[in-house]
Amino acid sequence: MSRLDLIQGNEACALGAIKAGVRFFAGYPITPSSEIAEIMARELPKCDGIFIQMEDEMGSLAAAIGARLAGKKAMTATSGPGFSLMQEHIGFAVMAETPVVVVNVMRGGPSTGLPTMPSQGDIMQARWGTHGDHPAIAFAPKDINETFWFTVEAVNTSEKMRMPVFVLMDEVLSHMREPMEIPDQVQTWEAPPIENPESPFLPFKEGTEAFAPVPIFGQGYRFHITGLTHRPDGFPTNDPNEIERKMLRFIKKMEILQSEILDKNPDMHYEKVELEDADVVIVAIGSVARVAQAAVEDLRSQDIKAGLLRPKVVWPFPEKPLKEIDGNVQAVFVAEMNQGQMVYEVERILKKTPVHKINQFNGMLMFPSKIVEAVKSTLR
Amino acid sequence: MATKKARTLRDLARMKRALAPGHRACAGCPFPVILKILMSATDDPLVIANATGCMEVTSTIFPYTAWPVPWIHNAFENAAATISGVESAYKALKRRGKIKTEKEIKFIAIGGDGGTYDIGLQSLSGAIERGHDFLYILYNNEGYMNTGIQRSSATPMYASTTTSPAGKVIPGKLQWRKEITDIMIAHQAKYVAQASPSHWVDFMKKVQKALETKGPTFINVISPCQPGWNYPPDMSIELARLAVESKYWILYEYRSDANNGLGGYKINYRPRKEVSIVEFLKPQRRYRHILDRPELIKDIEDHIRRNWERLERLEKELPLEE
């Protein structure tokens, strides 16, 4: 039996995580994400889960990684400044191939910035925030229902891919309330158990990049975890062949994600709205995508054939639907609440279509009229 | 140092250097009082670094500032690191004769308990170890009140907050407050004290002593929080007083160079009559779930007794003579 409830984005995120099997949350108060921690503090003990408030965001992600390596699905949630502090541990989770979900409720930046106002200024930080070559997966929900379901997907994808996964929300989404059907159960993915570990135990051997067991401490095998570049047995190496083998695992992960998950479920990767006959296409994510959708309707009522392409998973970026429209539309507009980040990705993919930026970075959610005017003045 | 003398509230009211009216602190918040006492304690020029927190947010909403002195906000975890840079640059400039004033500029960092006990502890520890000449003021409202009342490591045992909610099974926070004043003593900061806005003459004297002392100094000031502790807004100073009278908050000071470097302790205020901790707990709704749980109240009483006894022994063994 599902139940209908009027809930906030932060609540949807917390409830989605618990339904997806998250039983460990370590966090630190920061506006506008604090309610996620508050709900976890209240709800997790009821389902035999653990909530810990840490001394800062570095500790929060470190504890979540530790908890996952001890066998509990783990998550943390934060906002801009806290996401900055977490970057080192994001890299560690990538290197140690540890599933963990990091929710970033984006607020205006840089620095303390705008604690109570929305932005999409962390799109590139989610991709390249931690140092070194690394893969990245980021979900970008646009409403309360999606916040719930994308958090579930983030947990599952993180488990399948053995790596950290981000959920990029924003202040509008986190504090807005909408009705949603909360299901009793959701489909979860459990990493297969390790049976009869061979000696030496090779937790990072070929074939374990994704859909593989996640080694857990205390299960009878010697499991060595380090942020140093390591061999299949987990121990550090300076051997160029071994280094390359480890680094190629990251590329392999993203290939598997693309072929086994995203290509099979394009609906999970992106949404197309009125693209079939579109002359102009708007690309937007999150709460701005809703604004863009209103703009599309407005433009259509003025006989301008507009469409919307909305990445639901922003990293890896959906290249296929963009390549499909390349050369077949007059122009593409990238609408973002920042000074232009996702637009670089769109420009990189499109070879034949002019790309225009629509940016707003004053702490206010964009209005549809801004997009409508930008499109009309360009077409004119 | 140019110190000022204030003995009555009338004297204090006449003192000009204070947080300007119009700040957005909550009704009944005592930190404007704490800042008035702090800034009134001296005529010396002050530079203040303020960590992220309700004081920072409510005193500086654009285009206004309530601060009558140069003021810098950096981030949540780094008020002490920021003032380290300011103080070091000042020393260098002074050495090269580039500072015009003859007056001695004093450097103060201010943080709440979240920015001091938790995320800022590393930066404070570093600044004290390096020996910068500054005063750190901790205004301690025992939680992350600015972000909606979450527990901190200054939140006392059994207090209910949004991340240590009291329920049928768990009676609020399950850990004792970390004794950060002891941690500062362990750093051998030159002068360390606890104070309360209810005993403002004592607090002002402590500020003066700290500012007269060369090297790092630290004062931990209790700052009752109306929304966080959840009590009538006219009770803030009264609650601070009850905290002191019930020995929940001990007014004491420490000097690291006393007793030939062994250090010296002094309890500055000994309550004349016994005040039950219940008097302090009862007006605060963060404790309402334990008022009918005598075993939990006894835990708190025992903890208070242990802290008091420990400090009395330290004072007896290593007295601080003025």
XYZ file of C-alpha atoms in Angstrom:
702
model
C 0.000 0.000 0.000
C 1.477 3.283 -1.029
C 0.464 6.465 0.683
C -0.130 9.937 -0.709
C 1.726 12.653 1.139
C 2.591 16.316 0.735
C 6.323 16.401 1.216
C 9.398 18.529 0.774
C 12.263 17.695 -1.584
C 14.610 17.047 1.313
C 12.032 14.691 2.822
C 11.581 12.851 -0.482
C 15.330 12.417 -0.731
C 15.645 11.011 2.795
C 12.629 8.700 2.418
C 13.842 7.472 -0.984
C 17.234 6.641 0.476
C 15.729 4.663 3.344
C 13.437 2.758 0.967
C 16.463 1.983 -1.197
C 18.142 0.357 1.767
C 20.353 3.123 3.113
C 20.889 2.275 6.762
C 23.740 4.613 7.543
C 23.809 8.372 7.294
C 26.585 10.642 8.477
C 26.031 14.334 8.023
C 26.670 17.854 9.116
C 24.171 20.711 9.282
C 24.161 23.026 6.287
C 21.381 25.036 4.726
C 19.494 24.119 2.542
C 20.097 20.394 3.075
C 19.804 20.130 6.886
C 16.333 18.588 6.829
C 17.738 15.474 5.155
C 19.956 14.921 8.197
C 17.111 15.762 10.560
C 14.770 13.225 8.944
C 17.511 10.597 8.915
C 18.166 11.269 12.624
C 14.497 10.624 13.322
C 13.758 7.765 10.909
C 16.913 5.639 10.717
C 16.835 4.408 14.337
C 13.295 3.125 13.674
C 14.582 0.749 10.992
C 17.725 -0.326 12.823
C 19.814 2.168 10.902
C 22.414 4.534 12.198
C 22.562 8.301 12.052
C 25.720 10.085 13.105
C 26.250 13.784 13.127
C 29.899 14.407 12.384
C 32.202 17.299 13.228
C 32.383 18.487 9.614
C 31.690 17.411 6.040
C 35.042 15.693 5.613
C 34.179 13.449 8.529
C 30.668 12.905 7.156
C 31.765 11.345 3.877
C 34.658 9.499 5.516
C 32.232 7.886 7.966
C 29.808 6.989 5.179
C 32.605 5.304 3.213
C 33.710 3.451 6.338
C 30.150 2.306 7.010
C 29.732 0.982 3.467
C 32.974 -0.974 3.780
C 31.554 -2.455 6.958
C 28.437 -3.541 5.096
C 25.738 -0.852 5.372
C 24.435 1.112 2.422
C 25.491 4.653 3.200
C 24.726 8.216 2.264
C 25.526 11.799 3.185
C 23.914 15.074 2.175
C 25.273 18.571 2.027
C 25.329 21.826 0.103
C 27.984 23.803 -1.802
C 30.610 24.605 0.874
C 30.219 21.131 2.345
C 30.480 19.563 -1.113
C 33.785 21.413 -1.527
C 35.048 19.945 1.736
C 33.992 16.452 0.639
C 35.985 16.463 -2.581
C 38.994 14.628 -1.170
C 36.829 11.771 0.067
C 34.906 11.632 -3.194
C 38.215 10.837 -4.862
C 38.926 8.264 -2.181
C 35.575 6.547 -2.749
C 36.339 6.446 -6.480
C 39.800 4.961 -5.899
C 38.586 2.507 -3.269
C 35.585 1.647 -5.492
C 33.178 2.095 -2.614
C 29.476 2.708 -3.232
C 28.188 5.808 -1.451
C 25.588 8.444 -2.278
C 26.380 12.131 -1.878
C 23.446 14.524 -2.121
C 24.371 18.106 -2.948
C 21.573 20.634 -2.567
C 23.058 23.392 -4.707
C 22.987 26.931 -3.365
C 24.575 30.107 -4.659
C 28.375 30.214 -4.480
C 31.313 30.522 -4.425
C 32.201 30.294 -0.715
C 29.352 30.793 1.771
C 27.497 32.452 -1.094
C 23.723 32.253 -0.807
C 22.715 29.707 1.824
C 18.989 30.172 1.255
C 18.925 30.662 -2.510
C 19.146 28.210 -5.411
C 21.817 27.766 -8.047
C 23.185 25.156 -10.413
C 26.744 26.259 -9.860
C 28.095 22.845 -8.915
C 27.413 20.948 -12.150
C 31.076 21.052 -13.151
C 32.269 20.514 -9.586
C 30.275 17.278 -9.536
C 32.163 16.225 -12.672
C 35.670 17.488 -11.926
C 35.695 18.581 -8.276
C 38.098 16.008 -6.926
C 41.582 15.829 -8.385
C 42.845 13.270 -10.871
C 41.130 11.404 -13.696
C 37.916 9.917 -12.411
C 34.443 8.883 -13.509
C 31.356 10.695 -12.221
C 27.665 9.893 -12.026
C 25.153 12.604 -11.118
C 21.362 12.503 -11.056
C 19.399 15.733 -11.430
C 15.746 15.483 -10.376
C 13.243 18.197 -11.286
C 10.431 17.602 -8.814
C 9.577 15.922 -5.536
C 8.528 12.634 -7.101
C 11.766 12.437 -9.061
C 13.816 13.394 -6.028
C 12.483 10.292 -4.311
C 12.976 7.980 -7.282
C 16.321 9.383 -8.401
C 17.658 8.922 -4.886
C 16.576 5.287 -5.077
C 18.292 5.012 -8.472
C 21.391 6.754 -7.135
C 21.692 4.183 -4.360
C 21.196 1.294 -6.781
C 23.557 2.718 -9.407
C 26.202 3.367 -6.798
C 25.963 -0.247 -5.647
C 26.084 -1.578 -9.205
C 28.998 0.605 -10.279
C 30.977 0.383 -7.024
C 31.543 4.122 -6.898
C 30.150 7.341 -5.421
C 27.023 8.734 -7.054
C 25.729 12.286 -6.684
C 22.199 13.613 -6.500
C 22.206 17.261 -7.521
C 19.234 19.106 -6.081
C 18.846 22.830 -5.547
C 17.377 25.035 -2.872
C 14.036 25.384 -4.676
C 13.660 21.639 -5.007
C 14.762 20.952 -1.449
C 12.195 23.194 0.218
C 9.313 23.002 -2.244
C 6.391 20.754 -1.320
C 4.437 18.582 -3.731
C 2.144 15.618 -3.303
C 3.627 12.233 -4.037
C 2.723 8.584 -3.758
C 5.255 7.011 -1.453
C 5.516 3.336 -2.279
C 5.847 0.695 0.397
C 8.708 -0.950 -1.366
C 11.113 -0.134 -4.141
C 13.342 -2.325 -6.205
C 16.822 -2.433 -4.799
C 20.028 -3.945 -6.044
C 22.198 -5.948 -3.703
C 25.820 -6.655 -4.455
C 26.345 -10.423 -4.753
C 28.085 -11.982 -1.752
C 31.668 -13.136 -1.991
C 31.693 -16.913 -1.919
C 34.860 -18.861 -1.233
C 37.330 -16.005 -1.636
C 40.397 -17.231 -3.438
C 43.845 -16.757 -1.992
C 45.208 -14.221 -2.616
C 41.907 -12.364 -2.481
C 41.575 -10.077 -5.519
C 38.781 -7.562 -4.876
C 39.864 -5.456 -7.876
C 40.496 -8.177 -10.439
C 39.260 -7.864 -13.990
C 35.513 -8.252 -14.255
C 34.755 -6.625 -10.891
C 34.402 -3.091 -12.256
C 30.615 -3.196 -11.926
C 27.807 -5.545 -10.836
C 30.412 -7.136 -8.609
C 30.636 -8.023 -4.945
C 31.679 -5.185 -2.666
C 34.163 -6.595 -0.181
C 33.157 -6.038 3.419
C 35.428 -5.961 6.421
C 35.238 -8.858 8.792
C 34.168 -11.555 6.336
C 37.192 -13.785 6.582
C 39.406 -12.509 3.783
C 42.258 -10.042 3.870
C 40.836 -6.864 2.399
C 43.231 -3.986 1.962
C 41.776 -0.576 1.180
C 43.863 2.434 0.237
C 43.664 5.697 -1.651
C 46.987 4.856 -3.255
C 46.818 3.442 -6.767
C 46.635 -0.294 -6.215
C 46.842 -3.713 -7.781
C 43.942 -6.194 -8.058
C 44.735 -7.372 -4.517
C 44.300 -3.856 -3.177
C 47.954 -3.207 -2.334
C 49.731 -0.081 -3.622
C 51.786 -0.227 -6.768
C 54.186 1.915 -8.806
C 54.240 -0.531 -11.702
C 53.139 1.390 -14.840
C 51.238 -1.620 -16.174
C 49.343 -2.062 -12.924
C 48.656 1.677 -12.696
C 47.208 1.705 -16.188
C 45.152 -1.398 -15.433
C 43.642 0.323 -12.382
C 42.923 3.555 -14.245
C 41.276 1.661 -17.112
C 38.791 0.243 -14.615
C 37.278 3.733 -14.306
C 36.742 3.944 -18.069
C 35.329 0.417 -18.048
C 32.861 1.352 -15.324
C 31.439 4.163 -17.405
C 31.272 1.950 -20.510
C 29.299 -0.617 -18.561
C 27.033 2.071 -17.126
C 26.327 3.347 -20.624
C 25.773 -0.003 -22.322
C 24.123 -1.988 -19.538
C 22.006 0.676 -17.845
C 21.595 3.969 -19.686
C 21.322 2.674 -23.260
C 18.824 0.059 -22.119
C 16.765 2.659 -20.211
C 17.049 5.936 -22.093
C 14.092 7.183 -20.021
C 16.353 7.041 -17.029
C 19.046 9.091 -18.774
C 17.057 11.917 -20.345
C 13.616 13.215 -21.223
C 12.533 14.593 -24.612
C 9.640 17.035 -24.677
C 8.169 17.927 -28.086
C 11.436 17.283 -29.865
C 9.997 15.550 -32.970
C 9.203 18.675 -34.963
C 11.241 21.175 -32.957
C 13.136 23.991 -34.649
C 14.731 25.180 -31.421
C 15.731 22.997 -28.512
C 16.260 24.049 -24.927
C 18.567 21.974 -22.739
C 18.007 22.293 -18.990
C 18.134 20.221 -15.816
C 16.464 20.247 -12.410
C 14.111 23.034 -11.435
C 15.189 25.073 -14.478
C 13.867 22.254 -16.692
C 10.378 22.951 -15.358
C 10.816 26.594 -16.217
C 12.028 25.556 -19.670
C 9.005 23.331 -20.147
C 6.712 26.278 -19.460
C 8.784 28.300 -21.933
C 8.341 25.574 -24.569
C 4.563 25.741 -24.169
C 4.643 29.506 -24.374
C 6.820 29.474 -27.494
C 4.574 26.898 -29.160
C 1.544 29.103 -28.494
C 3.445 31.793 -30.407
C 4.058 29.400 -33.323
C 7.684 28.794 -32.532
C 8.367 25.091 -32.601
C 10.340 24.637 -29.425
C 11.335 21.465 -27.628
C 13.112 20.474 -24.440
C 15.899 18.002 -23.878
C 16.314 17.324 -20.196
C 19.219 15.266 -18.875
C 17.960 13.317 -15.869
C 21.436 11.947 -15.364
C 23.694 14.900 -16.080
C 26.951 12.914 -15.680
C 27.598 11.015 -17.860
C 25.987 13.558 -20.160
C 23.406 12.211 -22.656
C 25.257 12.544 -25.943
C 22.977 10.423 -28.124
C 19.840 12.601 -28.167
C 21.968 15.678 -28.841
C 23.736 14.012 -31.761
C 20.335 13.044 -33.145
C 19.188 16.649 -33.347
C 22.557 18.041 -34.484
C 22.055 19.789 -37.817
C 18.299 19.163 -37.784
C 17.349 22.146 -35.634
C 17.973 25.859 -35.984
C 19.462 26.469 -32.583
C 20.022 24.974 -29.164
C 19.698 26.985 -25.954
C 21.250 25.877 -22.704
C 19.405 27.385 -19.731
C 21.220 27.187 -16.407
C 21.264 28.925 -13.029
C 24.987 29.619 -13.306
C 27.408 31.474 -15.579
C 27.479 28.610 -18.078
C 28.699 25.100 -17.230
C 26.539 22.469 -18.929
C 26.795 24.567 -22.089
C 30.425 23.450 -22.524
C 29.265 19.868 -22.728
C 26.547 20.732 -25.252
C 29.004 22.730 -27.369
C 31.426 19.835 -27.292
C 28.824 17.408 -28.640
C 27.059 19.578 -31.234
C 29.079 20.087 -34.419
C 26.548 21.682 -36.776
C 24.070 23.564 -34.603
C 24.626 26.984 -33.034
C 24.509 26.863 -29.230
C 23.296 29.801 -27.127
C 23.593 30.392 -23.403
C 20.786 31.499 -21.122
C 22.168 32.136 -17.672
C 20.877 33.516 -14.438
C 23.016 33.701 -11.321
C 21.265 36.185 -9.048
C 19.924 33.637 -6.573
C 16.450 33.679 -8.106
C 14.830 30.868 -10.050
C 14.669 31.719 -13.739
C 11.300 32.778 -15.176
C 9.976 31.170 -18.384
C 9.829 34.646 -19.929
C 13.618 34.881 -19.769
C 13.944 31.793 -21.948
C 11.118 32.856 -24.257
C 12.703 36.254 -24.809
C 16.167 34.829 -25.352
C 14.833 32.404 -27.976
C 12.752 35.044 -29.741
C 15.501 37.644 -29.858
C 17.963 35.109 -31.265
C 15.541 33.885 -33.935
C 14.759 37.458 -34.910
C 46.322 48.740 26.994
C 43.535 51.212 27.502
C 40.997 49.453 29.679
C 37.731 50.897 30.774
C 36.032 50.487 34.093
C 32.352 49.712 34.353
C 30.811 48.643 37.621
C 27.112 49.238 37.126
C 24.763 48.563 34.279
C 24.414 52.335 33.979
C 28.154 52.564 33.280
C 27.838 49.799 30.733
C 24.880 51.470 29.048
C 26.944 54.661 28.577
C 29.691 52.834 26.783
C 29.540 53.643 23.109
C 31.225 50.747 21.371
C 28.519 48.157 20.819
C 26.702 46.266 18.119
C 24.616 48.907 16.305
C 20.839 48.677 16.545
C 19.015 47.071 13.637
C 20.810 43.744 13.645
C 18.597 40.690 13.118
C 19.469 38.644 16.193
C 16.433 36.831 17.627
C 14.360 38.466 20.355
C 16.149 37.808 23.615
C 19.415 36.645 22.058
C 22.255 37.466 24.447
C 25.085 37.743 21.945
C 24.560 41.478 21.342
C 25.044 41.856 25.112
C 28.143 39.661 24.970
C 29.554 41.779 22.141
C 28.805 45.020 23.967
C 30.688 43.793 27.017
C 33.510 42.535 24.825
C 33.957 45.708 22.804
C 33.413 47.980 25.809
C 36.219 46.335 27.727
C 38.909 48.302 25.896
C 39.527 51.478 23.936
C 42.169 49.787 21.825
C 41.433 49.385 18.116
C 39.971 45.945 17.415
C 39.971 43.713 14.361
C 37.453 40.898 14.524
C 37.260 37.682 12.513
C 33.868 36.013 12.738
C 33.129 32.402 11.833
C 29.970 31.483 9.949
C 27.030 31.318 12.326
C 23.991 33.217 13.537
C 26.143 36.092 14.834
C 27.756 36.514 11.444
C 24.493 36.204 9.523
C 22.297 38.428 11.652
C 24.789 41.235 12.197
C 25.781 41.855 8.582
C 22.817 41.669 6.264
C 23.641 43.749 3.215
C 23.757 46.743 2.934
C 24.113 47.116 6.696
C 26.652 46.085 9.258
C 26.132 46.255 12.981
C 29.876 46.207 13.665
C 31.729 49.373 14.710
C 35.134 47.755 14.071
C 36.933 46.190 11.076
C 35.421 42.778 10.616
C 36.128 39.769 8.444
C 34.009 36.710 7.791
C 35.760 33.897 5.985
C 34.020 30.527 6.317
C 32.747 28.185 9.005
C 35.928 26.426 10.022
C 38.584 29.084 9.876
C 38.077 32.169 12.082
C 41.255 31.339 14.035
C 43.257 30.664 10.849
C 42.016 33.917 9.319
C 42.952 35.985 12.373
C 46.367 34.225 12.336
C 47.012 35.737 8.929
C 45.709 39.160 9.930
C 47.808 39.246 13.103
C 50.977 38.004 11.369
C 50.671 40.547 8.571
C 50.124 43.282 11.142
C 53.274 42.286 13.006
C 55.282 42.321 9.782
C 53.907 45.704 8.743
C 54.558 47.128 12.192
C 58.156 45.910 12.103
C 58.638 47.766 8.846
C 57.067 50.925 10.242
C 54.039 50.798 7.980
C 51.429 50.937 10.731
C 50.625 54.592 11.348
C 48.845 54.403 14.696
C 50.728 54.304 17.983
C 47.845 52.404 19.505
C 48.101 48.685 19.946
C 45.681 46.873 17.673
C 43.994 43.865 19.245
C 42.891 40.824 17.299
C 39.813 38.845 18.200
C 38.275 35.785 16.571
C 34.691 34.895 17.418
C 32.966 31.626 16.689
C 29.913 29.776 17.869
C 30.158 26.306 19.362
C 29.714 24.545 15.994
C 32.481 26.637 14.467
C 34.717 26.074 17.487
C 34.040 22.690 19.134
C 33.523 20.898 15.818
C 34.515 22.124 12.373
C 36.826 24.908 13.583
C 38.725 22.989 16.265
C 41.628 22.178 13.962
C 42.127 25.795 12.914
C 41.849 27.011 16.522
C 44.289 24.357 17.702
C 46.797 25.411 15.046
C 46.507 29.105 15.847
C 47.055 28.532 19.568
C 49.996 26.195 18.994
C 51.662 28.766 16.724
C 51.214 31.325 19.474
C 49.491 34.166 17.651
C 48.625 37.163 19.810
C 44.840 37.034 19.728
C 41.748 36.417 21.804
C 39.283 33.720 20.769
C 35.741 34.287 21.997
C 33.469 31.255 21.848
C 29.826 32.214 22.157
C 28.368 28.941 23.197
C 24.676 28.396 22.509
C 25.144 24.639 22.618
C 24.084 23.718 19.116
C 23.821 24.594 15.430
C 21.039 27.097 15.943
C 21.506 29.014 12.679
C 20.764 25.983 10.496
C 17.736 24.880 12.515
C 18.898 23.554 15.882
C 21.095 20.524 15.299
C 23.265 18.981 17.997
C 26.915 19.956 18.309
C 29.592 18.526 20.561
C 28.718 21.423 22.900
C 25.102 20.245 23.167
C 24.608 18.857 26.677
C 23.476 15.337 27.506
C 19.735 14.661 27.052
C 19.014 17.918 25.221
C 16.629 17.389 22.328
C 17.680 18.856 18.983
C 16.576 18.095 15.428
C 19.455 15.646 14.978
C 19.271 14.275 18.513
C 15.480 14.170 18.795
C 13.962 12.940 22.027
C 11.606 10.035 21.442
C 10.101 7.123 23.317
C 13.363 5.201 23.271
C 16.155 7.763 23.058
C 16.017 10.720 25.477
C 17.763 13.312 23.278
C 21.524 13.576 22.961
C 23.431 10.707 24.541
C 26.867 12.270 24.972
C 28.271 14.739 27.457
C 29.411 18.084 26.226
C 33.053 18.084 25.185
C 35.055 20.206 27.654
C 36.682 22.509 25.165
C 37.955 24.856 27.860
C 40.102 21.956 29.107
C 41.286 21.356 25.553
C 42.449 24.965 25.370
C 44.215 24.568 28.728
C 45.922 21.479 27.351
C 47.164 23.676 24.486
C 48.813 25.899 27.100
C 47.004 28.962 25.800
C 48.269 31.856 27.920
C 44.919 32.719 29.472
C 41.766 30.606 29.374
C 38.413 31.363 31.014
C 34.716 30.585 31.128
C 32.268 33.446 31.461
C 28.591 34.287 31.347
C 26.707 37.419 30.250
C 24.778 37.234 33.539
C 28.032 37.958 35.417
C 29.097 40.697 33.091
C 31.636 42.466 35.319
C 33.480 39.172 35.655
C 33.268 38.672 31.881
C 34.550 42.175 31.146
C 37.494 41.721 33.516
C 38.313 38.453 31.790
C 38.298 40.146 28.395
C 40.647 42.805 29.775
C 42.981 40.210 31.252
C 42.977 38.262 27.990
C 43.723 41.336 25.889
C 46.526 42.390 28.271
C 48.099 38.966 27.894
C 50.600 38.452 25.088
C 49.908 35.322 23.082
C 46.820 33.243 22.434
C 43.905 33.523 24.877
C 40.470 31.953 24.947
C 37.152 32.720 26.633
C 34.149 30.395 26.484
C 30.945 32.382 27.060
C 27.611 30.697 27.568
C 24.935 32.202 25.330
C 21.407 30.873 25.945
C 19.476 30.482 22.699
C 15.752 31.226 22.776
C 14.698 29.157 19.744
C 17.273 26.438 20.372
C 16.732 25.938 24.084
C 13.101 26.916 23.651
C 12.199 29.205 26.566
C 10.414 32.581 26.932
C 12.593 35.266 25.265
C 12.827 37.431 28.386
C 14.667 34.661 30.242
C 18.032 34.566 28.445
C 20.139 36.357 31.038
C 18.194 34.673 33.842
C 18.980 31.263 32.330
C 22.642 32.191 32.028
C 22.514 33.131 35.720
C 20.793 29.851 36.642
C 23.447 27.976 34.667
C 26.106 29.580 36.862
C 24.177 29.275 40.136
C 23.452 25.580 39.551
C 27.157 25.015 38.749
C 26.120 23.811 35.291
C 28.380 26.555 33.939
C 31.439 27.198 36.091
C 33.044 30.620 35.988
C 36.759 30.011 36.213
C 40.042 31.088 34.734
C 43.438 29.599 34.046
C 46.894 31.010 33.426
C 49.548 28.771 31.916
C 52.494 30.708 33.392
C 51.234 30.554 37.018
C 53.023 28.395 39.605
C 56.274 28.542 37.682
C 54.707 27.195 34.538
C 52.625 24.452 36.165
C 49.563 26.562 35.438
C 47.007 27.993 37.842
C 43.252 27.711 38.237
C 40.779 30.006 39.915
C 37.060 29.509 40.340
C 35.747 33.059 40.086
C 32.300 32.521 41.487
C 31.068 30.146 44.180
C 27.268 30.034 44.448
C 26.312 30.928 48.007
C 23.250 28.719 48.195
C 22.494 25.500 46.425
C 20.368 25.916 43.311
C 18.870 22.727 41.885
C 19.719 21.910 38.283
C 15.968 21.464 37.738
C 15.549 25.222 38.028
C 17.883 25.601 35.087
C 16.366 22.731 33.069
C 12.689 23.397 33.659
C 12.130 26.555 31.574
C 13.817 24.922 28.566
C 11.609 22.802 26.365
C 14.649 20.972 24.986
C 14.634 19.181 28.373
C 10.894 18.718 28.871
C 11.112 14.962 28.167
C 13.440 14.379 31.129
C 11.651 16.428 33.787
C 9.747 13.320 34.918
C 12.821 11.084 34.631
C 14.662 11.549 37.955
C 17.338 9.006 36.979
C 18.345 11.150 34.005
C 18.353 14.314 36.083
C 20.570 12.512 38.570
C 23.003 11.728 35.741
C 23.256 15.428 35.024
C 23.639 16.265 38.731
C 26.425 13.699 39.096
C 28.195 15.058 36.050
C 27.984 18.603 37.399
C 29.302 17.448 40.777
C 32.231 15.652 39.170
C 33.158 18.692 37.111
C 32.953 20.977 40.125
C 34.992 18.660 42.349
C 37.624 18.188 39.706
C 37.993 21.922 39.273
C 38.097 22.530 43.036
C 40.904 20.005 43.359
C 42.814 21.585 40.503
C 42.348 24.981 42.099
C 43.533 23.695 45.459
C 46.552 21.978 43.947
C 47.433 24.744 41.495
C 45.950 27.986 42.784
C 46.035 31.099 40.657
C 47.152 34.018 42.831
C 46.517 37.459 41.417
